[in-house]
Amino acid sequence: MAAPDEHVGSTEIEPPENERTEAPVTADTSGSDEPPGPKIRETPEDIRLEATANTVAVHPSRDLLVCGDVDGDVYAFSYSCTEGENRELWSSGHHLKSCRQVRFSDDGLKLYSVSRDKALHLLDVERGQLVSRIRGAHGTAINSLLLVDENILATGDDGGTLKVWDMRKGTSIMDMKEHEDYISDITVDQAKRILLTASGDGTMGVFNIKRRRFELLSEYQSGDLTSVVLMKRGKKVVCGSSEGTIFIFNWNGFGATSDRFALKAESVDCIIPITDSIMCTASMDGYIRAINLLPNRVIGCIGQHVGEPVEEIAKSWNSRFLISCAHDQLIKFWDISSLPKMTVNEYRKRKKKDGRMKSLTKKALGDNDFYSGLVQETEKEEEEEEEDSESDSD
């Protein structure tokens, strides 16, 4: 914009338009000394902990996570894609031994934690203060925790005992020992009627919490059952194992598996459903894999904690990030926003010559692998060309 006439000398002639273009250039040059704005990343920065975290949980409606570590401490962090904006909000050291699991209530106002010290704690999420505790909730160390609804929760211990609690009274309404070894994971159906447990004795347990009774144990599977989730809109039950095999049960066919899928993994320690057909698994080998269920396929690698066992994975409230904690004392974030859009063909793809999994995120093969996304697009095109030339048989 040209300068007003009152700021121009009376003897000067207004310069032509082609000469007036120098003024904005001068303004741009003077503004170059301003500091650059904050850097926006595709995923939040890693969070480094003082000790190894056993468990991580994500707030149901905010960019906030909580983790529990081997020293018994519980930490709350806010996370952001803006560089340098991750913040520790509070910490709690009320557990005397290793904190095994933490879980948010559905409204995000309460946090429950269980520990090797056999205690069940309830904390206020905003302040991190201990609201109540049940000392000696189990006779042995508590290993797993599930919130059934706002008042009912279930816990499993190292001895194979399942307890269901009514937190309005602070007492257990079910106390059953049907497993011979530790209960590694618990899930519940959508109707909040049937509890399923995975155990180190190699069986899956079925409990009716409405009628408060034990139903049955599945057949023994090879290795410890380490995790249990529902897939295919509750029609399939999927269990991970310490042998790296995924066992699949039909709903109401809990006695024997309907299918199994052996991964090239040291173990399948935890599973998080992403869609009805796609789930993410974490392993002792440090890899986080994306798996398609029926047809059973390894879609690719979400990320890895190089050479370090992954303890737990969780999905952010908006399903944009997968969050993992491992023995490297890091909490890492992985972009999974494109994962629900992926489809898997019925017939198998030709394997890569080097045997590596496809990387599904830019950090899948390491934090410095910024071009892996571009590489994978090329690989996808090559695979599509190969598939066109293959027959439908395996």
mmCIF file of C-alpha atoms in Angstrom:
data_model
loop_
_atom_site.group_PDB
_atom_site.id
_atom_site.type_symbol
_atom_site.label_atom_id
_atom_site.label_comp_id
_atom_site.label_asym_id
_atom_site.label_seq_id
_atom_site.Cartn_x
_atom_site.Cartn_y
_atom_site.Cartn_z
ATOM 1 C CA MET A 1 0.000 0.000 0.000
ATOM 2 C CA ALA A 2 1.454 3.422 -0.969
ATOM 3 C CA ALA A 3 2.375 5.951 1.751
ATOM 4 C CA PRO A 4 -0.201 8.740 2.382
ATOM 5 C CA ASP A 5 0.493 12.114 0.707
ATOM 6 C CA GLU A 6 1.055 13.949 4.003
ATOM 7 C CA HIS A 7 4.252 11.956 4.603
ATOM 8 C CA VAL A 8 5.710 12.860 1.173
ATOM 9 C CA GLY A 9 7.664 16.123 0.544
ATOM 10 C CA SER A 10 5.849 18.773 -1.524
ATOM 11 C CA THR A 11 8.699 18.944 -4.090
ATOM 12 C CA GLU A 12 8.707 15.170 -4.677
ATOM 13 C CA ILE A 13 6.787 13.442 -7.396
ATOM 14 C CA GLU A 14 4.886 10.279 -6.527
ATOM 15 C CA PRO A 15 7.003 7.339 -7.795
ATOM 16 C CA PRO A 16 5.663 5.010 -10.451
ATOM 17 C CA GLU A 17 4.095 1.712 -9.347
ATOM 18 C CA ASN A 18 7.130 -0.348 -10.380
ATOM 19 C CA GLU A 19 9.326 1.640 -7.958
ATOM 20 C CA ARG A 20 6.874 1.434 -5.060
ATOM 21 C CA THR A 21 7.212 -2.333 -4.883
ATOM 22 C CA GLU A 22 10.455 -2.018 -2.868
ATOM 23 C CA ALA A 23 8.639 -1.006 0.333
ATOM 24 C CA PRO A 24 7.149 -4.438 1.100
ATOM 25 C CA VAL A 25 10.541 -6.051 0.449
ATOM 26 C CA THR A 26 12.082 -3.863 3.147
ATOM 27 C CA ALA A 27 9.321 -4.837 5.580
ATOM 28 C CA ASP A 28 9.885 -8.561 4.924
ATOM 29 C CA THR A 29 13.631 -8.139 5.546
ATOM 30 C CA SER A 30 13.061 -6.411 8.887
ATOM 31 C CA GLY A 31 10.729 -9.202 9.974
ATOM 32 C CA SER A 32 13.290 -11.957 9.379
ATOM 33 C CA ASP A 33 14.756 -11.414 12.858
ATOM 34 C CA GLU A 34 11.560 -12.707 14.529
ATOM 35 C CA PRO A 35 11.975 -16.128 16.213
ATOM 36 C CA PRO A 36 10.320 -19.056 14.395
ATOM 37 C CA GLY A 37 7.084 -20.468 15.832
ATOM 38 C CA PRO A 38 6.952 -23.771 17.763
ATOM 39 C CA LYS A 39 7.573 -26.872 15.697
ATOM 40 C CA ILE A 40 4.545 -29.110 15.133
ATOM 41 C CA ARG A 41 5.358 -32.821 14.992
ATOM 42 C CA GLU A 42 3.349 -35.679 13.522
ATOM 43 C CA THR A 43 3.416 -37.409 16.919
ATOM 44 C CA PRO A 44 4.240 -36.166 20.431
ATOM 45 C CA GLU A 45 7.814 -36.511 21.631
ATOM 46 C CA ASP A 46 8.848 -39.584 23.611
ATOM 47 C CA ILE A 47 8.433 -39.311 27.376
ATOM 48 C CA ARG A 48 11.434 -40.560 29.365
ATOM 49 C CA LEU A 49 10.664 -42.110 32.747
ATOM 50 C CA GLU A 50 12.792 -42.647 35.846
ATOM 51 C CA ALA A 51 11.889 -46.355 35.958
ATOM 52 C CA THR A 52 10.323 -48.961 33.683
ATOM 53 C CA ALA A 53 6.562 -48.569 33.301
ATOM 54 C CA ASN A 54 4.435 -51.699 33.594
ATOM 55 C CA THR A 55 1.230 -50.061 32.441
ATOM 56 C CA VAL A 56 -0.138 -47.053 30.566
ATOM 57 C CA ALA A 57 -3.720 -45.759 30.249
ATOM 58 C CA VAL A 58 -5.132 -42.847 28.262
ATOM 59 C CA HIS A 59 -7.817 -40.374 29.346
ATOM 60 C CA PRO A 60 -11.166 -40.964 27.561
ATOM 61 C CA SER A 61 -11.538 -37.363 26.329
ATOM 62 C CA ARG A 62 -8.247 -35.456 26.799
ATOM 63 C CA ASP A 63 -4.613 -35.594 25.685
ATOM 64 C CA LEU A 64 -3.573 -37.021 29.043
ATOM 65 C CA LEU A 65 -1.999 -40.331 29.983
ATOM 66 C CA VAL A 66 -1.120 -42.098 33.212
ATOM 67 C CA CYS A 67 1.546 -44.749 33.743
ATOM 68 C CA GLY A 68 2.559 -46.929 36.678
ATOM 69 C CA ASP A 69 6.141 -48.102 37.167
ATOM 70 C CA VAL A 70 8.106 -50.883 38.874
ATOM 71 C CA ASP A 71 8.809 -48.657 41.891
ATOM 72 C CA GLY A 72 5.088 -48.295 42.614
ATOM 73 C CA ASP A 73 4.872 -44.679 41.414
ATOM 74 C CA VAL A 74 2.026 -43.393 39.235
ATOM 75 C CA TYR A 75 2.650 -40.443 36.881
ATOM 76 C CA ALA A 76 0.244 -38.281 34.871
ATOM 77 C CA PHE A 77 1.401 -36.485 31.720
ATOM 78 C CA SER A 78 -0.253 -34.205 29.219
ATOM 79 C CA TYR A 79 1.011 -34.731 25.671
ATOM 80 C CA SER A 80 1.030 -32.559 22.570
ATOM 81 C CA CYS A 81 2.327 -32.569 18.987
ATOM 82 C CA THR A 82 3.853 -29.152 19.679
ATOM 83 C CA GLU A 83 7.533 -29.714 20.381
ATOM 84 C CA GLY A 84 8.467 -29.222 24.030
ATOM 85 C CA GLU A 85 4.853 -29.184 25.249
ATOM 86 C CA ASN A 86 4.715 -32.591 27.014
ATOM 87 C CA ARG A 87 4.205 -31.901 30.714
ATOM 88 C CA GLU A 88 4.288 -33.966 33.902
ATOM 89 C CA LEU A 89 1.131 -33.027 35.810
ATOM 90 C CA TRP A 90 1.512 -34.998 39.030
ATOM 91 C CA SER A 91 2.935 -38.148 40.573
ATOM 92 C CA SER A 92 1.715 -40.462 43.312
ATOM 93 C CA GLY A 93 3.861 -42.790 45.394
ATOM 94 C CA HIS A 94 1.193 -44.474 47.515
ATOM 95 C CA HIS A 95 1.887 -48.038 46.325
ATOM 96 C CA LEU A 96 4.577 -49.857 48.313
ATOM 97 C CA LYS A 97 5.558 -52.178 45.434
ATOM 98 C CA SER A 98 5.381 -52.330 41.652
ATOM 99 C CA CYS A 99 2.238 -50.817 40.114
ATOM 100 C CA ARG A 100 0.802 -53.445 37.750
ATOM 101 C CA GLN A 101 -2.143 -51.681 36.037
ATOM 102 C CA VAL A 102 -3.913 -48.312 35.912
ATOM 103 C CA ARG A 103 -7.338 -47.583 34.416
ATOM 104 C CA PHE A 104 -9.486 -44.451 33.992
ATOM 105 C CA SER A 105 -13.184 -44.331 34.776
ATOM 106 C CA ASP A 106 -15.434 -43.664 31.768
ATOM 107 C CA ASP A 107 -15.903 -40.019 32.780
ATOM 108 C CA GLY A 108 -12.154 -39.530 33.202
ATOM 109 C CA LEU A 109 -12.487 -38.165 36.735
ATOM 110 C CA LYS A 110 -11.220 -41.227 38.616
ATOM 111 C CA LEU A 111 -8.159 -43.421 38.268
ATOM 112 C CA TYR A 112 -7.858 -46.945 39.660
ATOM 113 C CA SER A 113 -4.540 -48.715 40.186
ATOM 114 C CA VAL A 114 -3.478 -52.152 41.430
ATOM 115 C CA SER A 115 -0.121 -53.298 42.662
ATOM 116 C CA ARG A 116 2.113 -56.101 43.757
ATOM 117 C CA ASP A 117 1.492 -54.815 47.295
ATOM 118 C CA LYS A 118 -2.051 -56.409 47.010
ATOM 119 C CA ALA A 119 -3.763 -53.003 47.273
ATOM 120 C CA LEU A 120 -6.422 -51.356 45.117
ATOM 121 C CA HIS A 121 -6.238 -47.557 44.976
ATOM 122 C CA LEU A 122 -8.664 -44.868 43.780
ATOM 123 C CA LEU A 123 -7.140 -41.504 42.851
ATOM 124 C CA ASP A 124 -8.552 -38.150 41.789
ATOM 125 C CA VAL A 125 -7.356 -37.479 38.228
ATOM 126 C CA GLU A 126 -7.170 -33.685 38.452
ATOM 127 C CA ARG A 127 -5.046 -33.488 41.594
ATOM 128 C CA GLY A 128 -3.492 -36.950 41.743
ATOM 129 C CA GLN A 129 -4.614 -37.357 45.340
ATOM 130 C CA LEU A 130 -5.499 -40.695 46.904
ATOM 131 C CA VAL A 131 -9.262 -40.828 47.500
ATOM 132 C CA SER A 132 -9.554 -44.337 48.939
ATOM 133 C CA ARG A 133 -7.721 -47.636 49.103
ATOM 134 C CA ILE A 134 -8.453 -51.266 49.832
ATOM 135 C CA ARG A 135 -5.444 -52.771 51.581
ATOM 136 C CA GLY A 136 -5.050 -56.515 51.182
ATOM 137 C CA ALA A 137 -7.637 -56.616 48.404
ATOM 138 C CA HIS A 138 -6.156 -59.993 47.384
ATOM 139 C CA GLY A 139 -4.122 -62.611 49.176
ATOM 140 C CA THR A 140 -1.372 -62.402 46.532
ATOM 141 C CA ALA A 141 -0.056 -59.699 44.213
ATOM 142 C CA ILE A 142 -2.724 -58.188 41.921
ATOM 143 C CA ASN A 143 -1.873 -58.426 38.239
ATOM 144 C CA SER A 144 -4.901 -57.264 36.216
ATOM 145 C CA LEU A 145 -7.719 -54.740 36.433
ATOM 146 C CA LEU A 146 -10.911 -54.056 34.455
ATOM 147 C CA LEU A 147 -13.587 -51.408 34.971
ATOM 148 C CA VAL A 148 -16.931 -53.017 34.118
ATOM 149 C CA ASP A 149 -18.987 -49.856 34.727
ATOM 150 C CA GLU A 150 -18.923 -46.794 36.962
ATOM 151 C CA ASN A 151 -19.432 -48.888 40.117
ATOM 152 C CA ILE A 152 -18.203 -52.402 39.307
ATOM 153 C CA LEU A 153 -14.625 -53.465 38.646
ATOM 154 C CA ALA A 154 -12.773 -56.765 38.414
ATOM 155 C CA THR A 155 -9.289 -57.724 39.552
ATOM 156 C CA GLY A 156 -7.144 -60.808 39.013
ATOM 157 C CA ASP A 157 -4.089 -61.874 40.997
ATOM 158 C CA ASP A 158 -0.914 -63.950 40.634
ATOM 159 C CA GLY A 159 -2.573 -66.979 42.239
ATOM 160 C CA GLY A 160 -5.453 -67.195 39.730
ATOM 161 C CA THR A 161 -8.161 -65.593 41.873
ATOM 162 C CA LEU A 162 -10.767 -63.317 40.264
ATOM 163 C CA LYS A 163 -12.611 -60.763 42.379
ATOM 164 C CA VAL A 164 -15.455 -58.476 41.332
ATOM 165 C CA TRP A 165 -15.923 -55.322 43.428
ATOM 166 C CA ASP A 166 -18.854 -53.020 44.113
ATOM 167 C CA MET A 167 -17.014 -49.758 44.796
ATOM 168 C CA ARG A 168 -20.118 -48.156 46.325
ATOM 169 C CA LYS A 169 -19.637 -50.528 49.252
ATOM 170 C CA GLY A 170 -15.906 -51.135 48.888
ATOM 171 C CA THR A 171 -16.446 -54.900 49.095
ATOM 172 C CA SER A 172 -16.117 -57.815 46.696
ATOM 173 C CA ILE A 173 -19.293 -59.429 45.356
ATOM 174 C CA MET A 174 -17.456 -62.325 43.657
ATOM 175 C CA ASP A 175 -14.359 -64.169 44.858
ATOM 176 C CA MET A 176 -13.427 -67.216 42.762
ATOM 177 C CA LYS A 177 -10.227 -69.163 42.208
ATOM 178 C CA GLU A 178 -10.649 -71.252 39.070
ATOM 179 C CA HIS A 179 -7.216 -70.740 37.461
ATOM 180 C CA GLU A 180 -4.034 -72.506 38.508
ATOM 181 C CA ASP A 181 -1.774 -69.576 37.631
ATOM 182 C CA TYR A 182 -1.832 -65.774 37.365
ATOM 183 C CA ILE A 183 -4.664 -63.900 35.622
ATOM 184 C CA SER A 184 -2.999 -61.809 32.941
ATOM 185 C CA ASP A 185 -5.978 -59.959 31.454
ATOM 186 C CA ILE A 186 -9.750 -59.478 31.812
ATOM 187 C CA THR A 187 -12.432 -58.286 29.385
ATOM 188 C CA VAL A 188 -16.220 -58.053 29.388
ATOM 189 C CA ASP A 189 -18.933 -58.295 26.740
ATOM 190 C CA GLN A 190 -20.977 -55.285 25.638
ATOM 191 C CA ALA A 191 -23.930 -56.340 27.792
ATOM 192 C CA LYS A 192 -21.661 -56.271 30.899
ATOM 193 C CA ARG A 193 -22.762 -59.804 31.727
ATOM 194 C CA ILE A 194 -19.888 -62.190 30.874
ATOM 195 C CA LEU A 195 -16.324 -61.721 32.124
ATOM 196 C CA LEU A 196 -13.497 -63.450 30.262
ATOM 197 C CA THR A 197 -10.088 -64.019 31.840
ATOM 198 C CA ALA A 198 -6.752 -65.035 30.309
ATOM 199 C CA SER A 199 -4.402 -66.986 32.550
ATOM 200 C CA GLY A 200 -0.834 -68.159 32.773
ATOM 201 C CA ASP A 201 -2.136 -71.719 33.115
ATOM 202 C CA GLY A 202 -3.029 -71.639 29.388
ATOM 203 C CA THR A 203 -6.810 -71.409 29.785
ATOM 204 C CA MET A 204 -9.487 -68.791 29.271
ATOM 205 C CA GLY A 205 -12.054 -68.467 32.040
ATOM 206 C CA VAL A 206 -15.734 -67.559 31.613
ATOM 207 C CA PHE A 207 -17.635 -65.924 34.493
ATOM 208 C CA ASN A 208 -21.229 -64.683 34.668
ATOM 209 C CA ILE A 209 -21.197 -61.521 36.773
ATOM 210 C CA LYS A 210 -24.973 -61.034 36.627
ATOM 211 C CA ARG A 211 -25.579 -64.435 38.198
ATOM 212 C CA ARG A 212 -22.284 -64.273 40.100
ATOM 213 C CA ARG A 213 -21.091 -67.701 39.076
ATOM 214 C CA PHE A 214 -18.279 -69.465 37.249
ATOM 215 C CA GLU A 215 -19.227 -70.955 33.868
ATOM 216 C CA LEU A 216 -16.267 -72.850 32.383
ATOM 217 C CA LEU A 217 -12.584 -72.996 31.451
ATOM 218 C CA SER A 218 -11.371 -73.453 27.902
ATOM 219 C CA GLU A 219 -9.086 -76.264 26.842
ATOM 220 C CA TYR A 220 -5.433 -75.814 27.743
ATOM 221 C CA GLN A 221 -3.436 -73.977 25.082
ATOM 222 C CA SER A 222 0.315 -74.047 24.551
ATOM 223 C CA GLY A 223 2.033 -71.403 26.640
ATOM 224 C CA ASP A 224 0.592 -68.727 28.921
ATOM 225 C CA LEU A 225 -2.446 -66.803 27.720
ATOM 226 C CA THR A 226 -1.351 -63.185 28.116
ATOM 227 C CA SER A 227 -4.251 -61.107 26.796
ATOM 228 C CA VAL A 228 -7.919 -61.344 25.793
ATOM 229 C CA VAL A 229 -10.067 -59.025 23.621
ATOM 230 C CA LEU A 230 -13.346 -59.149 21.687
ATOM 231 C CA MET A 231 -13.335 -58.706 17.890
ATOM 232 C CA LYS A 232 -15.821 -58.911 15.010
ATOM 233 C CA ARG A 233 -18.525 -57.066 17.011
ATOM 234 C CA GLY A 234 -18.191 -59.480 19.891
ATOM 235 C CA LYS A 235 -18.547 -62.625 17.779
ATOM 236 C CA LYS A 236 -14.887 -63.595 18.190
ATOM 237 C CA VAL A 237 -12.682 -63.800 21.275
ATOM 238 C CA VAL A 238 -8.941 -63.397 20.667
ATOM 239 C CA CYS A 239 -6.232 -64.447 23.140
ATOM 240 C CA GLY A 240 -2.516 -63.711 22.858
ATOM 241 C CA SER A 241 0.062 -66.142 24.188
ATOM 242 C CA SER A 242 3.641 -66.265 25.420
ATOM 243 C CA GLU A 243 4.466 -68.546 22.467
ATOM 244 C CA GLY A 244 3.623 -65.880 19.873
ATOM 245 C CA THR A 245 0.362 -67.545 18.797
ATOM 246 C CA ILE A 246 -3.052 -65.878 18.623
ATOM 247 C CA PHE A 247 -5.905 -68.183 19.644
ATOM 248 C CA ILE A 248 -9.397 -67.433 18.307
ATOM 249 C CA PHE A 249 -12.658 -68.569 19.949
ATOM 250 C CA ASN A 250 -16.231 -68.219 18.767
ATOM 251 C CA TRP A 251 -18.579 -66.436 21.153
ATOM 252 C CA ASN A 252 -20.485 -69.136 23.041
ATOM 253 C CA GLY A 253 -17.871 -71.610 21.852
ATOM 254 C CA PHE A 254 -15.455 -70.941 24.666
ATOM 255 C CA GLY A 255 -14.398 -74.527 25.273
ATOM 256 C CA ALA A 256 -12.175 -74.982 22.202
ATOM 257 C CA THR A 257 -10.498 -72.655 19.715
ATOM 258 C CA SER A 258 -12.034 -72.183 16.274
ATOM 259 C CA ASP A 259 -8.736 -70.989 14.746
ATOM 260 C CA ARG A 260 -5.174 -70.030 15.603
ATOM 261 C CA PHE A 261 -2.603 -67.769 14.004
ATOM 262 C CA ALA A 262 1.128 -68.121 14.697
ATOM 263 C CA LEU A 263 3.053 -64.858 14.421
ATOM 264 C CA LYS A 264 6.790 -64.647 13.907
ATOM 265 C CA ALA A 265 7.021 -63.032 17.314
ATOM 266 C CA GLU A 266 8.544 -64.011 20.639
ATOM 267 C CA SER A 267 5.168 -63.457 22.303
ATOM 268 C CA VAL A 268 1.849 -61.635 22.061
ATOM 269 C CA ASP A 269 1.780 -59.880 25.416
ATOM 270 C CA CYS A 270 -0.997 -57.357 24.826
ATOM 271 C CA ILE A 271 -3.654 -56.653 22.202
ATOM 272 C CA ILE A 272 -5.623 -53.479 21.412
ATOM 273 C CA PRO A 273 -8.565 -53.579 18.949
ATOM 274 C CA ILE A 274 -8.467 -50.801 16.341
ATOM 275 C CA THR A 275 -11.478 -51.851 14.232
ATOM 276 C CA ASP A 276 -13.676 -54.959 14.145
ATOM 277 C CA SER A 277 -11.013 -56.698 12.068
ATOM 278 C CA ILE A 278 -7.725 -54.908 12.820
ATOM 279 C CA MET A 279 -5.825 -55.077 16.100
ATOM 280 C CA CYS A 280 -2.373 -54.076 17.327
ATOM 281 C CA THR A 281 -0.184 -56.469 19.298
ATOM 282 C CA ALA A 282 2.951 -55.916 21.358
ATOM 283 C CA SER A 283 5.701 -58.408 22.026
ATOM 284 C CA MET A 284 8.817 -59.170 24.039
ATOM 285 C CA ASP A 285 10.855 -58.636 20.856
ATOM 286 C CA GLY A 286 10.001 -54.919 21.000
ATOM 287 C CA TYR A 287 7.798 -54.861 17.887
ATOM 288 C CA ILE A 288 4.270 -53.493 17.684
ATOM 289 C CA ARG A 289 2.416 -55.241 14.879
ATOM 290 C CA ALA A 290 -0.847 -54.515 13.084
ATOM 291 C CA ILE A 291 -2.831 -57.734 12.575
ATOM 292 C CA ASN A 292 -5.912 -58.410 10.479
ATOM 293 C CA LEU A 293 -8.343 -61.011 11.769
ATOM 294 C CA LEU A 294 -10.073 -63.315 9.276
ATOM 295 C CA PRO A 295 -8.294 -63.416 6.935
ATOM 296 C CA ASN A 296 -5.424 -63.726 9.412
ATOM 297 C CA ARG A 297 -2.578 -61.528 8.200
ATOM 298 C CA VAL A 298 0.266 -59.452 9.613
ATOM 299 C CA ILE A 299 -0.403 -56.081 7.986
ATOM 300 C CA GLY A 300 2.909 -54.569 9.060
ATOM 301 C CA CYS A 301 4.947 -52.905 11.787
ATOM 302 C CA ILE A 302 3.550 -49.917 13.669
ATOM 303 C CA GLY A 303 6.769 -49.293 15.595
ATOM 304 C CA GLN A 304 9.318 -50.744 17.945
ATOM 305 C CA HIS A 305 11.211 -50.258 21.172
ATOM 306 C CA VAL A 306 14.468 -51.610 19.761
ATOM 307 C CA GLY A 307 15.403 -54.814 21.587
ATOM 308 C CA GLU A 308 13.225 -53.996 24.609
ATOM 309 C CA PRO A 309 10.068 -55.887 25.679
ATOM 310 C CA VAL A 310 6.875 -53.841 25.353
ATOM 311 C CA GLU A 311 4.799 -53.933 28.536
ATOM 312 C CA GLU A 312 1.539 -52.358 27.383
ATOM 313 C CA ILE A 313 -0.079 -50.438 24.536
ATOM 314 C CA ALA A 314 -3.082 -48.102 24.626
ATOM 315 C CA LYS A 315 -5.104 -46.133 22.086
ATOM 316 C CA SER A 316 -5.607 -42.366 22.421
ATOM 317 C CA TRP A 317 -9.118 -41.045 23.003
ATOM 318 C CA ASN A 318 -9.437 -39.867 19.384
ATOM 319 C CA SER A 319 -7.839 -43.056 17.942
ATOM 320 C CA ARG A 320 -5.072 -41.001 16.327
ATOM 321 C CA PHE A 321 -2.161 -42.390 18.346
ATOM 322 C CA LEU A 322 -1.082 -45.722 19.722
ATOM 323 C CA ILE A 323 0.897 -45.258 22.942
ATOM 324 C CA SER A 324 3.396 -47.828 24.216
ATOM 325 C CA CYS A 325 5.632 -48.325 27.242
ATOM 326 C CA ALA A 326 8.601 -50.695 27.402
ATOM 327 C CA HIS A 327 11.732 -51.659 29.301
ATOM 328 C CA ASP A 328 13.709 -48.806 27.716
ATOM 329 C CA GLN A 329 11.874 -46.483 30.168
ATOM 330 C CA LEU A 330 10.219 -44.630 27.291
ATOM 331 C CA ILE A 331 6.609 -43.895 26.436
ATOM 332 C CA LYS A 332 6.318 -43.657 22.656
ATOM 333 C CA PHE A 333 3.597 -42.403 20.333
ATOM 334 C CA TRP A 334 2.715 -43.892 16.942
ATOM 335 C CA ASP A 335 0.405 -42.402 14.316
ATOM 336 C CA ILE A 336 -2.297 -44.986 13.512
ATOM 337 C CA SER A 337 -4.834 -42.622 11.927
ATOM 338 C CA SER A 338 -4.566 -44.381 8.554
ATOM 339 C CA LEU A 339 -4.773 -47.921 9.969
ATOM 340 C CA PRO A 340 -8.605 -48.244 10.014
ATOM 341 C CA LYS A 341 -8.702 -47.522 6.261
ATOM 342 C CA MET A 342 -6.511 -50.492 5.374
ATOM 343 C CA THR A 343 -7.990 -53.558 3.723
ATOM 344 C CA VAL A 344 -6.584 -57.056 3.420
ATOM 345 C CA ASN A 345 -7.131 -59.307 0.417
ATOM 346 C CA GLU A 346 -8.270 -62.883 0.864
ATOM 347 C CA TYR A 347 -5.175 -64.347 -0.791
ATOM 348 C CA ARG A 348 -1.665 -64.030 0.510
ATOM 349 C CA LYS A 349 0.847 -61.517 -0.769
ATOM 350 C CA ARG A 350 4.298 -62.471 -1.906
ATOM 351 C CA LYS A 351 6.749 -62.052 0.965
ATOM 352 C CA LYS A 352 9.551 -59.510 0.884
ATOM 353 C CA LYS A 353 12.928 -60.828 -0.109
ATOM 354 C CA ASP A 354 14.609 -59.525 3.054
ATOM 355 C CA GLY A 355 11.842 -60.908 5.302
ATOM 356 C CA ARG A 356 11.076 -57.559 6.947
ATOM 357 C CA MET A 357 7.581 -56.443 7.851
ATOM 358 C CA LYS A 358 6.049 -53.534 6.016
ATOM 359 C CA SER A 359 6.465 -50.321 8.022
ATOM 360 C CA LEU A 360 3.122 -48.602 8.564
ATOM 361 C CA THR A 361 4.432 -45.423 10.216
ATOM 362 C CA LYS A 362 7.384 -43.147 9.549
ATOM 363 C CA LYS A 363 8.994 -44.204 12.836
ATOM 364 C CA ALA A 364 8.345 -47.932 12.433
ATOM 365 C CA LEU A 365 11.947 -48.785 11.547
ATOM 366 C CA GLY A 366 13.483 -46.199 13.853
ATOM 367 C CA ASP A 367 12.965 -42.561 14.813
ATOM 368 C CA ASN A 368 15.257 -41.315 12.049
ATOM 369 C CA ASP A 369 13.554 -43.228 9.259
ATOM 370 C CA PHE A 370 11.687 -40.192 7.936
ATOM 371 C CA TYR A 371 11.367 -41.524 4.402
ATOM 372 C CA SER A 372 9.941 -44.930 5.232
ATOM 373 C CA GLY A 373 6.433 -43.720 4.428
ATOM 374 C CA LEU A 374 7.525 -42.840 0.913
ATOM 375 C CA VAL A 375 9.331 -46.144 0.581
ATOM 376 C CA GLN A 376 6.242 -48.062 1.600
ATOM 377 C CA GLU A 377 4.098 -46.357 -1.052
ATOM 378 C CA THR A 378 6.516 -47.645 -3.669
ATOM 379 C CA GLU A 379 6.486 -51.094 -2.113
ATOM 380 C CA LYS A 380 2.696 -51.102 -2.097
ATOM 381 C CA GLU A 381 2.611 -50.401 -5.823
ATOM 382 C CA GLU A 382 5.141 -53.169 -6.451
ATOM 383 C CA GLU A 383 3.103 -55.625 -4.362
ATOM 384 C CA GLU A 384 -0.065 -54.755 -6.263
ATOM 385 C CA GLU A 385 1.735 -55.491 -9.517
ATOM 386 C CA GLU A 386 2.940 -58.809 -8.110
ATOM 387 C CA GLU A 387 -0.560 -59.748 -6.958
ATOM 388 C CA ASP A 388 -1.949 -59.201 -10.438
ATOM 389 C CA SER A 389 0.421 -61.838 -11.745
ATOM 390 C CA GLU A 390 -0.308 -64.363 -8.973
ATOM 391 C CA SER A 391 -3.062 -66.944 -8.851
ATOM 392 C CA ASP A 392 -5.641 -66.869 -6.071
ATOM 393 C CA SER A 393 -4.193 -69.984 -4.451
ATOM 394 C CA ASP A 394 -1.510 -69.971 -1.775
#
